[in-house]
C-alpha cells in the first residue's frame, strides 16, 4: 500500500476524476565506465566493447492536470487537500530525494498578490521556455518540515479575487477534437499554437487513439502556417 512519501497522494478516485492523467515507464541502458564520462546513455556512448558493465535505468512518471478554476467556483486558490483529498505526512524511507515544487511566479510581477503557505524554506529559479520562473521548494527529507505540524498541506491563495480574463495564455498550448464518423470520414485534428513572438520550440506529440477510430499512416497531413509539410 502507498503509505509514505509523495505516493500517498495517488488516490485513484481523485486522479481519474482529473482533466488529464498520464502514466509512463521509461527503461534505458546505462553504460558504467571508470572514466570521467561515466553514466552516459548507451545512445551517446554506443555501449560498445569499451563498456565495463551495463545497467538498466527505470524511470516512472505520473502527470496529472486538475482544473481547479472550474471546480473551485471560479477561484484560482488551491491546496494539496483540495486536489488529492490527502496531505503529506512523511517522506518515503527509501527516497534519496523527495521534494514538492510550487510555481509562484506572479503575472506582471505582482508578487504581493500571491500567498503560499506554509512559507517555503527555500526558493528555486529556472528558465522555462525563455521565461524566468520562481518555485517554492518543500523538502520532505528536511527534519524541520514536520516539526511544527504532523502533515504538509501546501496552499496557494490570491489576496484579491481573480476573474477568468486574468488567466494567462500559455506560450505553447493545443486543442484536439474528433470529427466525422466511421472508418471513412472519421478523423482526429490536433492544433498546436506557439504564441512566442520569435522563438521556436521542439514539440513531442503523443496521441491516444479512441477505440472506435482506425488510423492510416498514409492519410496523415501536417500543415504549418497554411502550408502542408510532408511527414518523414
Coordinates of N, CA, C and O in Angstrom, one line a residue, residues 56-219:
X56 N 20.5 -1.1 -16.2 CA 19.3 -0.6 -16.7 C 18.6 0.4 -15.8 O 18.5 0.1 -14.6
X57 N 18.2 1.5 -16.3 CA 17.6 2.6 -15.6 C 16.1 2.5 -15.8 O 15.6 2.5 -16.9
X58 N 15.4 2.5 -14.7 CA 13.9 2.5 -14.7 C 13.4 3.8 -14.2 O 13.7 4.2 -13.1
X59 N 12.6 4.6 -15.0 CA 12.0 5.8 -14.5 C 10.5 5.8 -14.8 O 10.0 5.5 -15.9
X60 N 9.8 6.1 -13.7 CA 8.3 6.1 -13.8 C 7.8 7.5 -13.5 O 8.3 8.2 -12.6
X61 N 6.9 8.0 -14.3 CA 6.4 9.3 -14.2 C 4.8 9.3 -14.2 O 4.2 8.4 -14.8
X62 N 4.3 10.2 -13.5 CA 2.8 10.4 -13.4 C 2.5 11.9 -13.6 O 3.0 12.7 -12.9
X63 N 1.8 12.2 -14.6 CA 1.4 13.6 -14.9 C -0.1 13.7 -14.7 O -0.9 13.0 -15.3
X64 N -0.5 14.7 -14.0 CA -2.0 14.9 -13.7 C -2.3 16.4 -13.8 O -1.5 17.3 -13.4
X65 N -3.4 16.7 -14.5 CA -3.9 18.1 -14.6 C -5.2 18.2 -14.0 O -6.2 17.6 -14.4
X66 N -5.3 19.1 -13.0 CA -6.6 19.4 -12.3 C -7.1 20.8 -12.8 O -6.3 21.7 -12.9
X67 N -8.4 20.9 -13.0 CA -9.0 22.2 -13.4 C -9.5 22.8 -12.1 O -10.8 22.7 -11.9
X68 N -8.7 23.3 -11.3 CA -9.1 23.9 -10.0 C -9.9 25.1 -10.2 O -10.8 25.5 -9.4
X69 N -9.8 25.8 -11.3 CA -10.5 27.1 -11.6 C -12.0 26.8 -11.8 O -12.9 27.5 -11.3
X70 N -12.3 25.7 -12.5 CA -13.7 25.3 -12.7 C -14.3 24.6 -11.5 O -15.4 24.9 -11.1
X71 N -13.5 23.7 -10.8 CA -14.1 23.0 -9.7 C -14.1 23.9 -8.4 O -14.9 23.6 -7.5
X72 N -13.4 25.0 -8.4 CA -13.4 25.9 -7.3 C -14.2 27.1 -7.4 O -13.9 28.1 -6.8
X73 N -15.3 27.0 -8.2 CA -16.3 28.1 -8.4 C -15.6 29.4 -8.9 O -15.8 30.5 -8.4
X74 N -14.7 29.2 -9.8 CA -14.0 30.4 -10.4 C -12.9 31.0 -9.6 O -12.4 32.1 -9.9
X75 N -12.4 30.3 -8.6 CA -11.3 30.8 -7.8 C -10.0 30.0 -8.2 O -10.0 28.8 -8.5
X76 N -8.9 30.7 -8.2 CA -7.6 30.1 -8.5 C -6.9 29.6 -7.3 O -5.8 29.0 -7.4
X77 N -7.5 29.7 -6.1 CA -6.9 29.1 -4.9 C -6.9 27.6 -5.0 O -7.8 27.0 -5.5
X78 N -5.9 27.0 -4.4 CA -5.8 25.5 -4.4 C -5.0 25.1 -3.3 O -4.3 25.8 -2.6
X79 N -5.1 23.8 -3.0 CA -4.3 23.2 -1.9 C -4.1 21.7 -2.3 O -4.9 21.1 -3.1
X80 N -3.2 21.0 -1.6 CA -3.0 19.6 -1.8 C -4.2 18.8 -1.4 O -4.6 17.9 -2.1
X81 N -4.8 19.3 -0.3 CA -6.0 18.5 0.2 C -7.2 18.7 -0.8 O -8.0 17.8 -1.0
X82 N -7.4 19.9 -1.3 CA -8.5 20.1 -2.3 C -8.3 19.2 -3.5 O -9.3 18.7 -4.1
X83 N -7.1 19.0 -4.0 CA -6.8 18.3 -5.2 C -6.8 16.8 -5.0 O -7.3 16.0 -5.8
X84 N -6.2 16.3 -3.9 CA -5.9 14.9 -3.6 C -6.7 14.3 -2.5 O -6.7 13.1 -2.3
X85 N -7.4 15.2 -1.7 CA -8.2 14.7 -0.5 C -7.2 14.1 0.5 O -7.6 13.3 1.4
X86 N -5.9 14.5 0.4 CA -4.9 14.0 1.4 C -3.8 15.0 1.5 O -3.7 15.9 0.7
X87 N -3.1 14.9 2.6 CA -1.9 15.7 2.8 C -0.7 14.8 3.0 O -0.8 13.6 3.1
X88 N 0.5 15.4 3.0 CA 1.8 14.7 3.1 C 2.1 14.6 4.6 O 2.1 15.6 5.3
X89 N 2.4 13.4 5.1 CA 2.7 13.2 6.5 C 4.2 12.9 6.7 O 4.7 13.2 7.8
X90 N 4.9 12.2 5.8 CA 6.3 11.9 6.0 C 6.9 11.6 4.6 O 6.2 11.4 3.6
X91 N 8.2 11.4 4.6 CA 8.9 11.1 3.3 C 9.0 9.6 3.2 O 8.9 8.8 4.2
X92 N 9.2 9.1 2.0 CA 9.4 7.7 1.8 C 10.8 7.3 2.4 O 11.8 8.0 2.1
X93 N 10.8 6.3 3.2 CA 12.1 6.0 3.9 C 13.2 5.5 2.9 O 14.4 5.6 3.3
X94 N 12.9 5.1 1.7 CA 13.9 4.7 0.8 C 14.3 5.8 -0.2 O 15.2 5.6 -1.0
X95 N 13.7 7.0 -0.1 CA 13.9 8.0 -1.1 C 15.2 8.8 -0.7 O 15.4 9.1 0.4
X96 N 16.0 9.0 -1.8 CA 17.2 9.9 -1.6 C 16.8 11.4 -1.7 O 17.4 12.3 -1.2
X97 N 15.7 11.7 -2.5 CA 15.2 13.0 -2.7 C 13.7 12.9 -2.7 O 13.1 12.0 -3.2
X98 N 13.0 13.9 -2.0 CA 11.5 13.9 -2.0 C 11.1 15.4 -1.9 O 11.1 15.9 -0.7
X99 N 10.8 16.0 -3.0 CA 10.6 17.5 -2.9 C 9.3 17.8 -3.7 O 8.9 17.2 -4.6
X100 N 8.7 18.9 -3.2 CA 7.5 19.5 -3.8 C 7.9 20.9 -4.3 O 8.3 21.7 -3.5
X101 N 7.6 21.1 -5.6 CA 7.9 22.4 -6.2 C 6.6 23.1 -6.5 O 5.7 22.5 -7.2
X102 N 6.4 24.3 -6.1 CA 5.2 25.1 -6.4 C 5.6 26.3 -7.2 O 6.5 27.2 -6.7
X103 N 5.0 26.5 -8.3 CA 5.3 27.7 -9.2 C 4.6 28.9 -8.6 O 3.4 29.0 -8.6
X104 N 5.4 29.8 -8.1 CA 4.8 31.0 -7.5 C 5.2 32.3 -8.3 O 5.2 33.4 -7.8
X105 N 5.5 32.1 -9.6 CA 5.9 33.2 -10.5 C 4.6 34.0 -10.7 O 3.6 33.5 -11.3
X106 N 4.6 35.2 -10.3 CA 3.4 36.1 -10.4 C 3.2 36.6 -11.8 O 4.2 36.8 -12.5
X107 N 2.0 36.9 -12.2 CA 1.8 37.6 -13.5 C 2.0 39.1 -13.3 O 1.6 39.7 -12.3
X108 N 2.7 39.7 -14.3 CA 3.0 41.1 -14.3 C 3.8 41.5 -13.0 O 3.7 42.6 -12.5
X109 N 4.6 40.6 -12.5 CA 5.5 40.9 -11.3 C 4.7 41.3 -10.1 O 5.2 42.0 -9.2
X110 N 3.4 40.9 -9.9 CA 2.6 41.3 -8.8 C 2.8 40.3 -7.7 O 1.9 39.5 -7.3
X111 N 4.0 40.4 -7.0 CA 4.3 39.4 -6.0 C 3.4 39.5 -4.8 O 3.2 38.5 -4.1
X112 N 2.9 40.7 -4.5 CA 2.1 40.9 -3.3 C 0.7 40.2 -3.4 O 0.0 40.0 -2.4
X113 N 0.3 39.7 -4.6 CA -1.0 39.0 -4.8 C -0.9 37.6 -4.4 O -2.0 37.0 -4.1
X114 N 0.2 37.0 -4.4 CA 0.4 35.5 -4.1 C 0.7 35.3 -2.7 O 1.6 36.0 -2.1
X115 N 0.1 34.3 -2.1 CA 0.4 33.9 -0.8 C 0.4 32.4 -0.7 O -0.6 31.7 -0.9
X116 N 1.6 31.8 -0.5 CA 1.7 30.4 -0.4 C 2.1 30.0 1.1 O 2.9 30.6 1.7
X117 N 1.3 29.0 1.6 CA 1.5 28.5 3.0 C 1.7 27.0 3.0 O 1.0 26.3 2.2
X118 N 2.5 26.5 3.9 CA 3.3 27.3 4.8 C 4.5 27.9 4.1 O 4.8 27.5 2.9
X119 N 5.1 28.9 4.7 CA 6.3 29.6 4.0 C 7.3 28.6 3.6 O 7.7 27.7 4.4
X120 N 7.8 28.6 2.4 CA 8.9 27.6 2.0 C 10.2 27.9 2.6 O 10.6 29.1 2.9
X121 N 11.0 26.8 2.8 CA 12.3 27.0 3.4 C 13.3 27.5 2.4 O 14.3 28.1 2.7
X122 N 13.0 27.3 1.1 CA 14.0 27.7 0.0 C 13.2 28.0 -1.2 O 12.0 27.5 -1.4
X123 N 13.8 28.7 -2.2 CA 13.3 29.0 -3.5 C 14.2 28.5 -4.6 O 15.4 28.4 -4.4
X124 N 13.6 28.2 -5.7 CA 14.4 27.7 -6.8 C 14.0 28.5 -8.1 O 12.8 28.7 -8.3
X125 N 15.0 29.0 -8.8 CA 14.7 29.8 -10.0 C 15.2 29.0 -11.2 O 16.3 28.4 -11.2
X126 N 14.4 29.0 -12.3 CA 14.8 28.3 -13.5 C 14.2 29.1 -14.7 O 13.2 29.8 -14.5
X127 N 14.8 28.9 -15.9 CA 14.3 29.5 -17.1 C 13.5 28.4 -17.9 O 14.0 27.4 -18.2
X128 N 12.2 28.6 -18.1 CA 11.3 27.7 -18.7 C 10.7 28.4 -20.0 O 10.1 29.4 -19.8
X129 N 11.0 27.8 -21.1 CA 10.5 28.4 -22.4 C 10.9 29.9 -22.5 O 10.0 30.7 -23.0
X130 N 12.1 30.2 -22.1 CA 12.5 31.6 -22.2 C 12.1 32.5 -21.1 O 12.5 33.7 -21.1
X131 N 11.2 32.1 -20.2 CA 10.7 32.9 -19.1 C 11.4 32.5 -17.8 O 11.5 31.3 -17.5
X132 N 11.7 33.4 -16.9 CA 12.2 33.1 -15.6 C 11.1 32.8 -14.7 O 10.2 33.5 -14.5
X133 N 11.2 31.6 -14.1 CA 10.2 31.1 -13.2 C 10.8 30.9 -11.8 O 11.9 30.6 -11.6
X134 N 9.9 31.1 -10.8 CA 10.3 31.0 -9.4 C 9.5 29.9 -8.7 O 8.2 29.9 -8.9
X135 N 10.1 29.0 -8.0 CA 9.4 27.9 -7.4 C 9.7 27.9 -5.9 O 10.8 28.1 -5.5
X136 N 8.7 27.7 -5.1 CA 8.8 27.4 -3.7 C 9.1 25.9 -3.5 O 8.5 25.0 -4.2
X137 N 10.1 25.6 -2.7 CA 10.6 24.2 -2.6 C 10.3 23.7 -1.2 O 10.6 24.3 -0.2
X138 N 9.6 22.5 -1.1 CA 9.4 21.9 0.2 C 10.0 20.5 0.2 O 9.7 19.6 -0.7
X139 N 11.0 20.4 1.0 CA 11.9 19.2 1.1 C 11.3 18.2 2.2 O 11.4 18.5 3.4
X140 N 10.7 17.1 1.8 CA 10.1 16.2 2.7 C 11.2 15.5 3.6 O 10.9 15.0 4.7
X141 N 12.4 15.5 3.2 CA 13.5 14.9 3.9 C 14.1 15.9 5.0 O 15.0 15.5 5.8
X142 N 13.7 17.1 4.9 CA 14.2 18.1 5.9 C 13.6 17.8 7.3 O 12.4 17.8 7.4
X143 N 14.4 17.7 8.3 CA 13.9 17.4 9.6 C 12.9 18.5 10.2 O 12.0 18.2 11.0
X144 N 13.1 19.7 9.8 CA 12.3 20.8 10.3 C 10.9 20.9 9.6 O 10.1 21.7 10.1
X145 N 10.7 20.2 8.6 CA 9.4 20.4 7.8 C 8.2 20.0 8.6 O 7.2 20.6 8.6
X146 N 8.3 18.8 9.3 CA 7.2 18.3 10.1 C 7.3 18.6 11.6 O 6.6 17.9 12.4
X147 N 8.2 19.5 11.9 CA 8.3 19.8 13.4 C 7.1 20.5 13.9 O 6.6 20.3 15.0
X148 N 6.6 21.5 13.1 CA 5.5 22.3 13.6 C 4.2 21.7 13.3 O 3.2 22.1 13.9
X149 N 4.1 20.8 12.4 CA 2.8 20.2 12.0 C 3.1 18.7 11.6 O 4.2 18.4 11.1
X150 N 2.1 17.9 11.9 CA 2.2 16.5 11.5 C 2.0 16.2 10.0 O 2.2 15.1 9.6
X151 N 1.5 17.2 9.3 CA 1.2 17.0 7.9 C 1.6 18.3 7.1 O 1.6 19.4 7.7
X152 N 1.8 18.1 5.8 CA 2.1 19.2 5.0 C 0.9 19.4 4.0 O 0.7 18.5 3.1
X153 N 0.2 20.5 4.1 CA -0.8 20.8 3.1 C -0.5 22.1 2.5 O -0.8 23.2 3.0
X154 N 0.2 22.1 1.3 CA 0.6 23.3 0.6 C -0.6 24.0 0.1 O -1.4 23.3 -0.6
X155 N -0.7 25.3 0.3 CA -1.9 26.1 -0.2 C -1.4 27.3 -0.9 O -0.4 27.9 -0.4
X156 N -2.0 27.7 -1.9 CA -1.7 28.9 -2.7 C -3.0 29.7 -2.7 O -4.1 29.2 -3.2
X157 N -3.0 30.9 -2.2 CA -4.1 31.8 -2.2 C -3.8 33.1 -2.9 O -2.7 33.6 -2.9
X158 N -4.8 33.7 -3.5 CA -4.7 35.0 -4.1 C -5.4 36.0 -3.2 O -6.5 35.8 -2.7
X159 N -4.8 37.1 -2.9 CA -5.2 38.1 -1.9 C -6.4 38.9 -2.4 O -7.1 39.6 -1.6
X160 N -6.7 38.9 -3.7 CA -7.9 39.6 -4.2 C -8.5 38.7 -5.3 O -7.8 37.9 -5.9
X161 N -9.8 38.9 -5.5 CA -10.5 38.0 -6.5 C -9.9 38.1 -7.9 O -9.5 39.2 -8.3
X162 N -9.8 37.0 -8.6 CA -9.3 37.0 -9.9 C -10.4 36.4 -10.8 O -11.0 35.4 -10.5
X163 N -10.6 37.1 -12.0 CA -11.6 36.6 -12.9 C -10.9 35.8 -14.0 O -9.7 35.8 -14.1
X164 N -11.7 35.2 -14.8 CA -11.2 34.3 -15.9 C -10.3 35.1 -16.9 O -9.5 34.5 -17.5
X165 N -10.6 36.4 -17.1 CA -9.8 37.1 -18.0 C -8.4 37.3 -17.6 O -7.5 37.7 -18.4
X166 N -8.1 37.1 -16.3 CA -6.7 37.2 -15.8 C -5.9 36.0 -16.0 O -4.7 36.0 -15.8
X167 N -6.5 34.9 -16.5 CA -5.7 33.7 -16.7 C -4.8 33.9 -17.9 O -5.3 34.2 -19.0
X168 N -3.5 33.7 -17.8 CA -2.6 33.9 -18.9 C -2.6 32.8 -19.9 O -2.9 31.7 -19.5
X169 N -2.4 33.2 -21.1 CA -2.4 32.1 -22.2 C -1.0 31.5 -22.3 O 0.0 32.3 -22.4
X170 N -0.9 30.2 -22.2 CA 0.5 29.6 -22.3 C 1.1 29.9 -23.6 O 0.5 30.1 -24.6
X171 N 2.5 29.9 -23.6 CA 3.2 30.2 -24.8 C 2.9 29.0 -25.8 O 2.7 29.2 -27.0
X172 N 2.9 27.8 -25.3 CA 2.6 26.6 -26.1 C 1.3 26.0 -25.5 O 1.2 25.7 -24.3
X173 N 0.3 25.9 -26.4 CA -1.0 25.3 -26.0 C -1.6 24.6 -27.2 O -1.2 24.8 -28.4
X174 N -2.5 23.7 -26.9 CA -3.0 22.8 -28.0 C -4.5 22.6 -27.8 O -5.1 22.8 -26.7
X175 N -5.2 22.3 -28.9 CA -6.6 21.9 -29.0 C -6.7 20.6 -29.8 O -5.9 20.4 -30.7
X176 N -7.6 19.8 -29.4 CA -7.7 18.5 -30.1 C -9.2 18.1 -30.2 O -10.0 18.3 -29.2
X177 N -9.6 17.6 -31.3 CA -11.0 17.2 -31.5 C -11.2 16.1 -32.5 O -10.3 15.9 -33.3
X178 N -12.2 15.3 -32.3 CA -12.6 14.3 -33.3 C -13.8 14.7 -34.1 O -14.8 15.2 -33.6
X179 N -13.7 14.5 -35.4 CA -14.8 14.9 -36.3 C -15.1 13.8 -37.2 O -14.3 12.8 -37.4
X180 N -16.2 13.8 -37.9 CA -16.7 12.8 -38.8 C -17.1 11.5 -38.0 O -17.3 11.6 -36.8
X181 N -17.3 10.5 -38.7 CA -17.7 9.2 -38.1 C -17.2 8.0 -39.0 O -17.1 8.2 -40.2
X182 N -17.1 6.9 -38.3 CA -16.7 5.7 -39.1 C -15.3 5.7 -39.6 O -14.5 6.6 -39.3
X183 N -14.9 4.6 -40.3 CA -13.6 4.4 -40.8 C -13.3 5.3 -42.0 O -12.2 5.6 -42.4
X184 N -14.4 5.8 -42.7 CA -14.2 6.5 -43.9 C -14.0 8.0 -43.7 O -13.2 8.7 -44.3
X185 N -14.8 8.6 -42.8 CA -14.8 10.0 -42.6 C -14.3 10.5 -41.3 O -14.2 11.7 -41.0
X186 N -14.1 9.5 -40.3 CA -13.6 9.9 -39.0 C -12.2 10.4 -39.1 O -11.4 9.9 -39.8
X187 N -11.9 11.4 -38.3 CA -10.5 12.0 -38.2 C -10.3 12.6 -36.9 O -11.2 13.1 -36.2
X188 N -9.0 12.7 -36.6 CA -8.5 13.4 -35.4 C -7.7 14.6 -35.8 O -6.8 14.5 -36.6
X189 N -8.1 15.8 -35.3 CA -7.4 17.0 -35.6 C -6.7 17.6 -34.3 O -7.4 17.7 -33.3
X190 N -5.5 17.9 -34.4 CA -4.7 18.5 -33.2 C -4.1 19.8 -33.7 O -3.4 19.8 -34.7
X191 N -4.5 20.9 -33.0 CA -3.9 22.2 -33.3 C -3.0 22.6 -32.2 O -3.3 22.6 -31.0
X192 N -1.7 22.9 -32.6 CA -0.7 23.3 -31.7 C -0.3 24.8 -32.0 O 0.0 25.1 -33.1
X193 N -0.4 25.6 -30.9 CA -0.1 27.0 -31.1 C 1.2 27.4 -30.3 O 1.4 27.0 -29.2
X194 N 2.0 28.2 -31.0 CA 3.1 28.8 -30.3 C 3.0 30.4 -30.4 O 3.0 31.0 -31.5
X195 N 2.7 31.0 -29.2 CA 2.4 32.4 -29.2 C 3.6 33.3 -28.9 O 3.5 34.5 -28.8
X196 N 4.8 32.6 -28.9 CA 6.0 33.4 -28.6 C 6.3 34.2 -29.9 O 6.1 33.8 -31.0
X197 N 6.7 35.5 -29.7 CA 6.9 36.4 -30.8 C 8.0 36.0 -31.8 O 7.9 36.3 -33.0
X198 N 9.0 35.2 -31.4 CA 10.1 34.9 -32.3 C 10.7 33.5 -32.1 O 11.4 33.0 -33.0
X199 N 10.5 32.8 -31.0 CA 11.2 31.6 -30.6 C 10.4 30.4 -31.1 O 9.2 30.3 -31.0
X200 N 11.1 29.4 -31.6 CA 10.6 28.1 -31.9 C 10.9 27.1 -30.9 O 12.0 27.2 -30.2
X201 N 10.0 26.1 -30.7 CA 10.2 25.1 -29.6 C 10.1 23.7 -30.2 O 9.2 23.5 -31.0
X202 N 10.9 22.8 -29.7 CA 10.7 21.4 -30.1 C 9.4 20.8 -29.4 O 9.2 21.1 -28.3
X203 N 8.6 20.0 -30.2 CA 7.4 19.5 -29.6 C 7.3 18.0 -29.9 O 7.6 17.6 -31.0
X204 N 7.0 17.3 -28.9 CA 6.7 15.8 -29.0 C 5.2 15.6 -28.8 O 4.7 16.0 -27.7
X205 N 4.6 15.1 -29.8 CA 3.1 14.9 -29.7 C 2.8 13.4 -29.5 O 3.2 12.6 -30.3
X206 N 2.1 13.1 -28.4 CA 1.6 11.8 -28.1 C 0.1 11.7 -28.3 O -0.6 12.5 -27.6
X207 N -0.4 10.9 -29.2 CA -1.8 10.8 -29.4 C -2.4 9.5 -28.8 O -1.8 8.4 -29.0
X208 N -3.5 9.6 -28.1 CA -4.2 8.5 -27.6 C -5.4 8.3 -28.5 O -6.3 9.1 -28.6
X209 N -5.4 7.2 -29.3 CA -6.4 7.0 -30.3 C -7.6 6.3 -29.7 O -7.5 5.3 -29.0
X210 N -8.8 6.9 -29.9 CA -10.1 6.3 -29.4 C -10.2 4.9 -30.0 O -9.8 4.6 -31.2
X211 N -10.9 4.0 -29.3 CA -11.0 2.6 -29.7 C -11.9 2.5 -31.0 O -11.7 1.6 -31.8
X212 N -12.7 3.5 -31.2 CA -13.6 3.4 -32.4 C -13.1 4.0 -33.7 O -13.8 4.1 -34.7
X213 N -11.8 4.4 -33.6 CA -11.2 5.0 -34.8 C -10.0 4.1 -35.2 O -9.2 3.6 -34.4
X214 N -9.8 4.0 -36.5 CA -8.6 3.3 -37.0 C -7.9 4.3 -37.9 O -8.4 4.8 -38.8
X215 N -6.6 4.5 -37.5 CA -5.8 5.4 -38.2 C -5.0 4.8 -39.3 O -4.5 3.7 -39.2
X216 N -4.8 5.5 -40.4 CA -4.0 5.0 -41.5 C -2.9 6.1 -41.7 O -3.1 7.3 -41.8
X217 N -1.6 5.6 -41.7 CA -0.5 6.5 -41.8 C -0.5 7.3 -43.1 O -0.1 8.5 -43.1
X218 N -0.9 6.7 -44.2 CA -0.9 7.5 -45.4 C -1.9 8.6 -45.5 O -1.8 9.5 -46.4
X219 N -2.8 8.7 -44.5 CA -3.7 9.9 -44.5 C -3.2 11.0 -43.6 O -3.9 12.0 -43.5

